[in-house]
mmCIF file of C-alpha atoms in Angstrom:
data_model
loop_
_atom_site.group_PDB
_atom_site.id
_atom_site.type_symbol
_atom_site.label_atom_id
_atom_site.label_comp_id
_atom_site.label_asym_id
_atom_site.label_seq_id
_atom_site.Cartn_x
_atom_site.Cartn_y
_atom_site.Cartn_z
ATOM 1 C CA UNK A 8 -14.571 -16.754 -11.846
ATOM 2 C CA UNK A 9 -10.802 -17.475 -11.565
ATOM 3 C CA UNK A 10 -9.780 -20.471 -9.529
ATOM 4 C CA UNK A 11 -8.410 -19.610 -6.105
ATOM 5 C CA UNK A 12 -4.672 -18.811 -6.286
ATOM 6 C CA UNK A 13 -4.651 -18.671 -10.100
ATOM 7 C CA UNK A 14 -4.610 -15.344 -11.969
ATOM 8 C CA UNK A 15 -6.736 -15.275 -15.084
ATOM 9 C CA UNK A 16 -7.384 -13.263 -18.215
ATOM 10 C CA UNK A 17 -5.556 -9.955 -18.385
ATOM 11 C CA UNK A 18 -4.593 -9.898 -14.700
ATOM 12 C CA UNK A 19 -0.853 -9.379 -14.100
ATOM 13 C CA UNK A 20 1.196 -12.447 -13.202
ATOM 14 C CA UNK A 21 4.714 -13.372 -12.138
ATOM 15 C CA UNK A 22 6.194 -12.562 -15.564
ATOM 16 C CA UNK A 23 4.928 -8.981 -15.259
ATOM 17 C CA UNK A 24 6.355 -8.689 -11.748
ATOM 18 C CA UNK A 25 9.822 -9.703 -12.912
ATOM 19 C CA UNK A 26 9.565 -7.254 -15.824
ATOM 20 C CA UNK A 27 8.583 -4.526 -13.377
ATOM 21 C CA UNK A 28 11.579 -5.283 -11.190
ATOM 22 C CA UNK A 29 13.923 -4.791 -14.110
ATOM 23 C CA UNK A 30 12.135 -1.656 -15.326
ATOM 24 C CA UNK A 31 12.161 0.185 -11.993
ATOM 25 C CA UNK A 32 15.608 -0.895 -10.786
ATOM 26 C CA UNK A 33 17.243 2.459 -11.581
ATOM 27 C CA UNK A 34 14.725 4.322 -9.420
ATOM 28 C CA UNK A 35 13.605 1.886 -6.702
ATOM 29 C CA UNK A 36 16.014 0.265 -4.282
ATOM 30 C CA UNK A 37 15.409 -2.971 -2.369
ATOM 31 C CA UNK A 38 14.303 -2.355 1.225
ATOM 32 C CA UNK A 39 15.633 -4.229 4.290
ATOM 33 C CA UNK A 40 13.931 -7.159 5.985
ATOM 34 C CA UNK A 41 14.545 -6.676 9.710
ATOM 35 C CA UNK A 42 14.043 -9.334 12.408
ATOM 36 C CA UNK A 43 12.138 -7.917 15.385
ATOM 37 C CA UNK A 44 13.426 -9.597 18.529
ATOM 38 C CA UNK A 45 10.586 -8.026 20.546
ATOM 39 C CA UNK A 46 7.756 -9.314 18.342
ATOM 40 C CA UNK A 47 9.457 -12.663 17.784
ATOM 41 C CA UNK A 48 9.578 -13.242 21.529
ATOM 42 C CA UNK A 49 5.971 -12.139 22.051
ATOM 43 C CA UNK A 50 4.552 -14.428 19.383
ATOM 44 C CA UNK A 51 7.002 -17.353 19.569
ATOM 45 C CA UNK A 52 7.850 -16.942 15.890
ATOM 46 C CA UNK A 53 10.417 -15.239 13.674
ATOM 47 C CA UNK A 54 8.699 -11.919 12.984
ATOM 48 C CA UNK A 55 10.307 -9.794 10.286
ATOM 49 C CA UNK A 56 9.599 -6.176 9.371
ATOM 50 C CA UNK A 57 9.770 -5.180 5.683
ATOM 51 C CA UNK A 58 10.854 -1.537 5.812
ATOM 52 C CA UNK A 59 8.953 -0.087 2.854
ATOM 53 C CA UNK A 60 8.902 3.366 4.444
ATOM 54 C CA UNK A 61 12.589 3.795 3.531
ATOM 55 C CA UNK A 62 11.831 4.767 -0.078
ATOM 56 C CA UNK A 63 12.512 8.452 -0.913
ATOM 57 C CA UNK A 64 8.757 9.152 -0.852
ATOM 58 C CA UNK A 65 8.229 7.419 2.489
ATOM 59 C CA UNK A 66 6.109 4.506 1.241
ATOM 60 C CA UNK A 67 5.919 1.432 -0.988
ATOM 61 C CA UNK A 68 3.868 3.374 -3.544
ATOM 62 C CA UNK A 69 7.005 4.366 -5.466
ATOM 63 C CA UNK A 70 7.231 0.832 -6.897
ATOM 64 C CA UNK A 71 3.880 0.846 -8.676
ATOM 65 C CA UNK A 72 4.037 4.479 -9.721
ATOM 66 C CA UNK A 73 7.500 4.020 -11.213
ATOM 67 C CA UNK A 74 6.503 0.921 -13.168
ATOM 68 C CA UNK A 75 3.425 2.602 -14.618
ATOM 69 C CA UNK A 76 5.055 5.907 -15.533
ATOM 70 C CA UNK A 77 8.115 4.231 -17.057
ATOM 71 C CA UNK A 78 5.701 2.197 -19.213
ATOM 72 C CA UNK A 79 4.160 5.324 -20.789
ATOM 73 C CA UNK A 80 4.879 6.360 -24.361
ATOM 74 C CA UNK A 81 6.741 9.583 -25.173
ATOM 75 C CA UNK A 82 3.475 11.152 -26.296
ATOM 76 C CA UNK A 83 1.747 10.260 -23.027
ATOM 77 C CA UNK A 84 4.643 11.652 -21.011
ATOM 78 C CA UNK A 85 4.671 14.914 -22.943
ATOM 79 C CA UNK A 86 0.975 15.549 -22.289
ATOM 80 C CA UNK A 87 1.444 15.084 -18.544
ATOM 81 C CA UNK A 88 -0.049 12.845 -15.862
ATOM 82 C CA UNK A 89 -2.587 13.185 -13.083
ATOM 83 C CA UNK A 90 -3.595 11.113 -10.105
ATOM 84 C CA UNK A 91 -5.872 11.079 -7.065
ATOM 85 C CA UNK A 92 -4.575 9.936 -3.729
ATOM 86 C CA UNK A 93 -4.837 9.756 0.041
ATOM 87 C CA UNK A 94 -1.280 11.094 -0.016
ATOM 88 C CA UNK A 95 1.323 8.375 -0.492
ATOM 89 C CA UNK A 96 0.466 7.469 -4.090
ATOM 90 C CA UNK A 97 0.396 11.152 -4.972
ATOM 91 C CA UNK A 98 3.878 11.605 -3.517
ATOM 92 C CA UNK A 99 5.172 8.642 -5.518
ATOM 93 C CA UNK A 100 3.657 9.841 -8.803
ATOM 94 C CA UNK A 101 4.920 13.374 -8.193
ATOM 95 C CA UNK A 102 8.418 12.120 -7.396
ATOM 96 C CA UNK A 103 8.674 9.990 -10.534
ATOM 97 C CA UNK A 104 7.159 12.686 -12.747
ATOM 98 C CA UNK A 105 9.683 15.221 -11.436
ATOM 99 C CA UNK A 106 12.535 12.759 -12.009
ATOM 100 C CA UNK A 107 11.469 12.324 -15.633
ATOM 101 C CA UNK A 108 10.446 15.927 -16.316
ATOM 102 C CA UNK A 109 6.751 15.108 -16.764
ATOM 103 C CA UNK A 110 4.035 17.657 -15.851
ATOM 104 C CA UNK A 111 1.899 16.327 -12.989
ATOM 105 C CA UNK A 112 -1.259 17.199 -11.051
ATOM 106 C CA UNK A 113 -2.308 15.460 -7.832
ATOM 107 C CA UNK A 114 -5.926 15.557 -6.621
ATOM 108 C CA UNK A 115 -6.627 15.118 -2.903
ATOM 109 C CA UNK A 116 -9.681 15.263 -0.676
ATOM 110 C CA UNK A 117 -9.872 17.566 2.328
ATOM 111 C CA UNK A 118 -9.492 14.458 4.548
ATOM 112 C CA UNK A 119 -5.809 14.013 3.575
ATOM 113 C CA UNK A 120 -3.583 15.034 6.533
ATOM 114 C CA UNK A 121 -1.763 18.350 6.272
ATOM 115 C CA UNK A 122 1.670 16.694 6.517
ATOM 116 C CA UNK A 123 1.079 14.844 3.245
ATOM 117 C CA UNK A 124 -0.340 17.930 1.530
ATOM 118 C CA UNK A 125 2.710 19.924 2.620
ATOM 119 C CA UNK A 126 5.093 17.260 1.326
ATOM 120 C CA UNK A 127 3.400 17.365 -2.076
ATOM 121 C CA UNK A 128 3.377 21.141 -2.286
ATOM 122 C CA UNK A 129 7.077 21.176 -1.378
ATOM 123 C CA UNK A 130 7.759 19.342 -4.648
ATOM 124 C CA UNK A 131 6.454 22.364 -6.567
ATOM 125 C CA UNK A 132 3.728 20.432 -8.392
ATOM 126 C CA UNK A 133 0.062 21.240 -9.036
ATOM 127 C CA UNK A 134 -1.905 20.091 -5.967
ATOM 128 C CA UNK A 135 -5.709 20.264 -6.138
ATOM 129 C CA UNK A 136 -7.838 19.694 -3.015
ATOM 130 C CA UNK A 137 -11.423 18.811 -3.888
ATOM 131 C CA UNK A 138 -14.237 17.063 -2.001
ATOM 132 C CA UNK A 139 -14.395 15.374 1.375
ATOM 133 C CA UNK A 140 -13.580 11.828 0.284
ATOM 134 C CA UNK A 141 -11.175 9.913 -1.927
ATOM 135 C CA UNK A 142 -14.060 9.052 -4.250
ATOM 136 C CA UNK A 143 -14.916 12.737 -4.804
ATOM 137 C CA UNK A 144 -11.264 13.597 -5.450
ATOM 138 C CA UNK A 145 -11.113 10.710 -7.932
ATOM 139 C CA UNK A 146 -14.197 11.863 -9.837
ATOM 140 C CA UNK A 147 -12.823 15.379 -10.206
ATOM 141 C CA UNK A 148 -9.388 14.070 -11.242
ATOM 142 C CA UNK A 149 -10.885 11.912 -13.996
ATOM 143 C CA UNK A 150 -12.966 14.851 -15.223
ATOM 144 C CA UNK A 151 -10.011 17.241 -15.387
ATOM 145 C CA UNK A 152 -7.745 14.636 -16.975
ATOM 146 C CA UNK A 153 -10.272 14.016 -19.761
ATOM 147 C CA UNK A 154 -10.581 17.742 -20.400
ATOM 148 C CA UNK A 155 -6.815 18.331 -20.453
ATOM 149 C CA UNK A 156 -5.644 15.119 -22.134
ATOM 150 C CA UNK A 157 -3.693 13.863 -19.129
ATOM 151 C CA UNK A 158 -2.867 10.218 -18.417
ATOM 152 C CA UNK A 159 -4.308 9.127 -15.078
ATOM 153 C CA UNK A 160 -1.957 7.044 -12.923
ATOM 154 C CA UNK A 161 -4.356 4.868 -10.948
ATOM 155 C CA UNK A 162 -3.458 4.248 -7.292
ATOM 156 C CA UNK A 163 -4.089 0.481 -7.400
ATOM 157 C CA UNK A 164 -6.439 -0.796 -10.112
ATOM 158 C CA UNK A 165 -3.878 -1.033 -12.901
ATOM 159 C CA UNK A 166 -1.814 -4.067 -13.997
ATOM 160 C CA UNK A 167 1.451 -2.094 -14.104
ATOM 161 C CA UNK A 168 0.897 -0.679 -10.618
ATOM 162 C CA UNK A 169 0.026 -4.106 -9.222
ATOM 163 C CA UNK A 170 3.118 -5.651 -10.821
ATOM 164 C CA UNK A 171 5.269 -2.907 -9.322
ATOM 165 C CA UNK A 172 3.963 -3.572 -5.820
ATOM 166 C CA UNK A 173 4.431 -7.296 -6.435
ATOM 167 C CA UNK A 174 8.214 -6.791 -6.530
ATOM 168 C CA UNK A 175 8.051 -6.727 -2.725
ATOM 169 C CA UNK A 176 7.038 -10.387 -2.865
ATOM 170 C CA UNK A 177 10.163 -11.265 -4.861
ATOM 171 C CA UNK A 178 12.370 -9.546 -2.302
ATOM 172 C CA UNK A 179 10.662 -11.309 0.600
ATOM 173 C CA UNK A 180 11.265 -14.761 -0.844
ATOM 174 C CA UNK A 181 14.869 -13.955 -1.753
ATOM 175 C CA UNK A 182 15.674 -12.756 1.771
ATOM 176 C CA UNK A 183 13.573 -15.343 3.617
ATOM 177 C CA UNK A 184 12.979 -18.450 1.466
ATOM 178 C CA UNK A 185 11.293 -20.269 4.377
ATOM 179 C CA UNK A 186 8.694 -17.541 4.883
ATOM 180 C CA UNK A 187 5.350 -18.961 6.050
ATOM 181 C CA UNK A 188 3.069 -15.971 6.532
ATOM 182 C CA UNK A 189 2.881 -12.351 5.330
ATOM 183 C CA UNK A 190 0.705 -9.653 6.877
ATOM 184 C CA UNK A 191 0.001 -6.666 4.652
ATOM 185 C CA UNK A 192 -2.225 -3.567 4.877
ATOM 186 C CA UNK A 193 -5.270 -3.550 2.587
ATOM 187 C CA UNK A 194 -6.951 -0.529 1.044
ATOM 188 C CA UNK A 195 -7.538 -0.525 -2.706
ATOM 189 C CA UNK A 196 -5.670 -3.827 -2.973
ATOM 190 C CA UNK A 197 -2.656 -2.776 -5.002
ATOM 191 C CA UNK A 198 -0.174 -3.733 -2.296
ATOM 192 C CA UNK A 199 -1.942 -6.806 -0.937
ATOM 193 C CA UNK A 200 -3.019 -8.117 -4.339
ATOM 194 C CA UNK A 201 0.367 -7.587 -5.969
ATOM 195 C CA UNK A 202 2.346 -9.147 -3.122
ATOM 196 C CA UNK A 203 -0.019 -12.098 -2.656
ATOM 197 C CA UNK A 204 -0.033 -12.919 -6.363
ATOM 198 C CA UNK A 205 3.781 -12.843 -6.564
ATOM 199 C CA UNK A 206 4.235 -14.875 -3.371
ATOM 200 C CA UNK A 207 1.785 -17.612 -4.262
ATOM 201 C CA UNK A 208 3.253 -17.956 -7.743
ATOM 202 C CA UNK A 209 6.502 -18.962 -6.030
ATOM 203 C CA UNK A 210 5.196 -20.640 -2.864
ATOM 204 C CA UNK A 211 1.529 -21.672 -3.258
ATOM 205 C CA UNK A 212 1.184 -22.678 0.390
ATOM 206 C CA UNK A 213 2.313 -19.373 1.885
ATOM 207 C CA UNK A 214 -0.343 -17.603 3.972
ATOM 208 C CA UNK A 215 -1.237 -13.971 3.234
ATOM 209 C CA UNK A 216 -3.294 -11.975 5.726
ATOM 210 C CA UNK A 217 -4.642 -8.582 4.759
ATOM 211 C CA UNK A 218 -5.438 -6.044 7.475
ATOM 212 C CA UNK A 219 -7.494 -2.884 7.619
ATOM 213 C CA UNK A 220 -9.113 -0.566 10.156
ATOM 214 C CA UNK A 221 -12.580 -1.357 11.495
ATOM 215 C CA UNK A 222 -14.418 1.605 9.950
ATOM 216 C CA UNK A 223 -14.478 2.087 6.167
ATOM 217 C CA UNK A 224 -12.721 -1.186 5.237
ATOM 218 C CA UNK A 225 -14.055 -1.227 1.683
ATOM 219 C CA UNK A 226 -12.026 -4.165 0.337
ATOM 220 C CA UNK A 227 -12.983 -6.344 3.299
ATOM 221 C CA UNK A 228 -16.682 -5.745 2.746
ATOM 222 C CA UNK A 229 -16.318 -6.041 -1.030
ATOM 223 C CA UNK A 230 -14.735 -9.488 -0.752
ATOM 224 C CA UNK A 231 -17.495 -10.554 1.627
ATOM 225 C CA UNK A 232 -20.130 -9.259 -0.797
ATOM 226 C CA UNK A 233 -18.447 -10.867 -3.807
ATOM 227 C CA UNK A 234 -18.289 -7.536 -5.643
ATOM 228 C CA UNK A 235 -16.998 -3.980 -5.081
ATOM 229 C CA UNK A 236 -19.151 -1.942 -2.710
ATOM 230 C CA UNK A 237 -19.256 1.677 -1.544
ATOM 231 C CA UNK A 238 -18.812 2.697 2.105
ATOM 232 C CA UNK A 239 -18.762 6.068 3.787
ATOM 233 C CA UNK A 240 -15.295 7.112 4.944
ATOM 234 C CA UNK A 241 -14.542 7.616 8.646
ATOM 235 C CA UNK A 242 -11.542 9.236 10.307
ATOM 236 C CA UNK A 243 -8.807 6.745 11.174
ATOM 237 C CA UNK A 244 -5.193 6.657 12.280
ATOM 238 C CA UNK A 245 -4.753 4.447 9.207
ATOM 239 C CA UNK A 246 -5.750 7.307 6.889
ATOM 240 C CA UNK A 247 -3.739 5.815 4.016
ATOM 241 C CA UNK A 248 -6.215 2.935 3.907
ATOM 242 C CA UNK A 249 -9.253 5.158 3.348
ATOM 243 C CA UNK A 250 -11.118 5.384 0.045
ATOM 244 C CA UNK A 251 -13.136 3.144 -2.222
ATOM 245 C CA UNK A 252 -11.936 0.502 -4.654
ATOM 246 C CA UNK A 253 -14.171 1.556 -7.545
ATOM 247 C CA UNK A 254 -17.351 -0.210 -8.574
ATOM 248 C CA UNK A 255 -15.749 -1.009 -11.945
ATOM 249 C CA UNK A 256 -12.586 -2.460 -10.341
ATOM 250 C CA UNK A 257 -11.004 -4.888 -12.837
ATOM 251 C CA UNK A 258 -7.676 -5.915 -11.364
ATOM 252 C CA UNK A 259 -6.967 -5.343 -7.672
ATOM 253 C CA UNK A 260 -10.278 -6.721 -6.366
ATOM 254 C CA UNK A 261 -9.954 -10.099 -8.146
ATOM 255 C CA UNK A 262 -6.319 -10.437 -7.055
ATOM 256 C CA UNK A 263 -7.193 -9.803 -3.409
ATOM 257 C CA UNK A 264 -10.233 -12.054 -3.640
ATOM 258 C CA UNK A 265 -8.277 -14.940 -5.164
ATOM 259 C CA UNK A 266 -4.849 -14.673 -3.508
ATOM 260 C CA UNK A 267 -5.317 -13.143 -0.031
ATOM 261 C CA UNK A 268 -6.348 -15.834 2.459
ATOM 262 C CA UNK A 269 -8.117 -13.570 4.948
ATOM 263 C CA UNK A 270 -8.650 -9.914 5.807
ATOM 264 C CA UNK A 271 -8.812 -8.952 9.484
ATOM 265 C CA UNK A 272 -9.982 -5.660 10.963
ATOM 266 C CA UNK A 273 -8.224 -3.911 13.850
ATOM 267 C CA UNK A 274 -9.511 -1.184 16.207
ATOM 268 C CA UNK A 275 -8.010 2.296 16.459
ATOM 269 C CA UNK A 276 -6.547 1.647 19.916
ATOM 270 C CA UNK A 277 -4.641 -1.374 18.590
ATOM 271 C CA UNK A 278 -3.273 0.694 15.697
ATOM 272 C CA UNK A 279 -2.060 3.326 18.161
ATOM 273 C CA UNK A 280 -0.403 0.653 20.306
ATOM 274 C CA UNK A 281 1.338 -0.730 17.232
ATOM 275 C CA UNK A 282 2.739 2.685 16.335
ATOM 276 C CA UNK A 283 3.946 3.115 19.893
ATOM 277 C CA UNK A 284 5.506 -0.347 20.129
ATOM 278 C CA UNK A 285 7.511 0.083 16.929
ATOM 279 C CA UNK A 286 8.858 3.400 18.185
ATOM 280 C CA UNK A 287 9.529 2.351 21.767
ATOM 281 C CA UNK A 288 11.249 -0.939 20.859
ATOM 282 C CA UNK A 289 12.852 -0.151 17.512
ATOM 283 C CA UNK A 290 12.780 3.655 17.137
ATOM 284 C CA UNK A 291 10.725 3.149 13.979
ATOM 285 C CA UNK A 292 8.324 5.943 13.051
ATOM 286 C CA UNK A 293 5.411 4.745 10.920
ATOM 287 C CA UNK A 294 1.945 5.915 9.970
ATOM 288 C CA UNK A 295 -1.152 4.108 11.157
ATOM 289 C CA UNK A 296 -1.499 1.944 8.040
ATOM 290 C CA UNK A 297 1.858 0.290 8.770
ATOM 291 C CA UNK A 298 0.953 -0.304 12.403
ATOM 292 C CA UNK A 299 -2.178 -2.239 11.441
ATOM 293 C CA UNK A 300 0.148 -5.154 10.686
ATOM 294 C CA UNK A 301 1.446 -5.188 14.257
ATOM 295 C CA UNK A 302 -2.127 -4.986 15.559
ATOM 296 C CA UNK A 303 -3.117 -7.889 13.313
ATOM 297 C CA UNK A 304 -0.726 -10.257 15.106
ATOM 298 C CA UNK A 305 -3.414 -10.586 17.776
ATOM 299 C CA UNK A 306 -6.174 -11.146 15.205
ATOM 300 C CA UNK A 307 -4.667 -13.881 13.034
ATOM 301 C CA UNK A 308 -3.201 -17.288 13.799
ATOM 302 C CA UNK A 309 0.606 -17.118 14.042
ATOM 303 C CA UNK A 310 1.978 -20.648 14.108
ATOM 304 C CA UNK A 311 4.648 -21.268 16.782
ATOM 305 C CA UNK A 312 8.105 -21.351 15.229
ATOM 306 C CA UNK A 313 6.911 -19.951 11.898
ATOM 307 C CA UNK A 314 8.438 -17.100 9.882
ATOM 308 C CA UNK A 315 6.160 -14.076 9.533
ATOM 309 C CA UNK A 316 6.753 -10.816 7.646
ATOM 310 C CA UNK A 317 4.923 -7.555 8.336
ATOM 311 C CA UNK A 318 4.849 -4.956 5.560
ATOM 312 C CA UNK A 319 5.556 -1.538 7.109
ATOM 313 C CA UNK A 320 4.067 0.352 4.202
ATOM 314 C CA UNK A 321 4.842 3.994 4.988
ATOM 315 C CA UNK A 322 5.886 6.690 7.458
ATOM 316 C CA UNK A 323 4.170 9.818 6.176
ATOM 317 C CA UNK A 324 2.615 10.881 9.460
ATOM 318 C CA UNK A 325 2.381 14.277 11.138
ATOM 319 C CA UNK A 326 5.088 14.324 13.824
ATOM 320 C CA UNK A 327 2.889 16.091 16.386
ATOM 321 C CA UNK A 328 0.140 13.541 15.933
ATOM 322 C CA UNK A 329 2.636 10.689 16.061
ATOM 323 C CA UNK A 330 4.221 11.693 19.362
ATOM 324 C CA UNK A 331 0.833 12.410 20.926
ATOM 325 C CA UNK A 332 -0.040 8.784 20.110
ATOM 326 C CA UNK A 333 3.276 7.400 21.351
ATOM 327 C CA UNK A 334 3.198 9.399 24.602
ATOM 328 C CA UNK A 335 -0.350 8.268 25.348
ATOM 329 C CA UNK A 336 0.631 4.621 24.892
ATOM 330 C CA UNK A 337 3.807 4.531 26.978
#
């Protein structure tokens, strides 16, 4: 087992993160780090918001997808790519594939919100809805890809994807060198594992808190069990965090296990309040996964006077649903 805070074997490290930053620079722009006066006052700390929803696809997922697809050979690109997704990763893969003229198919479960399905279909790509869970969509995607010779772009358990997400860590330290604590949503671990690995390579003492919803938090229970586990999915405002991590997970699970200091779980009402607060105070529209970070401020120790960054991971949310939530939490 790798020593805590030390990547091992063929896991990606800081060198791969820097290489990813260079590789994706023509397609992925740095996102702002915004100081929230409201949250800073509430928690007696400097609370920053990392605005990852400002990417063209509305989420951080563009970083990992771009790094992986740009790493493919000409032969792999010509045959086409496929992926399975809860929405945001599919949008990122579709966007990059369209930019590079690569055929692409995205496999979704019936649980993916209509707004994300519509955004994908608007790109004119092949969208396949199959099964009632991320795991079922994944199984069908892998089957079809093997039959058709497509390269599967994994949502999180891939060194290139993890390195791409890790570029957020580089930007955080450049903009806020005295950063003490980062709070990041956790699902399959691509975002949390990549960021935590990059941060701790530069600042070993920095604290990284992962956050997920109470029901279906697969990574949380996997870390507690010491191995990947399977859980039944449940509806959540943080729908982007749904889905398993794979029983054969090789990369994202060990990075989260070894580099993320804690994972906290937040209730649905707290997620809704976080979405409402960000809109009411900052006119920021985010999906539930992003708002888990705001909710987590009440679940984790925030040291007085410290510098804390929240990763607002995406904003692909149905507008009707969003304003129903905001209006009910005024």
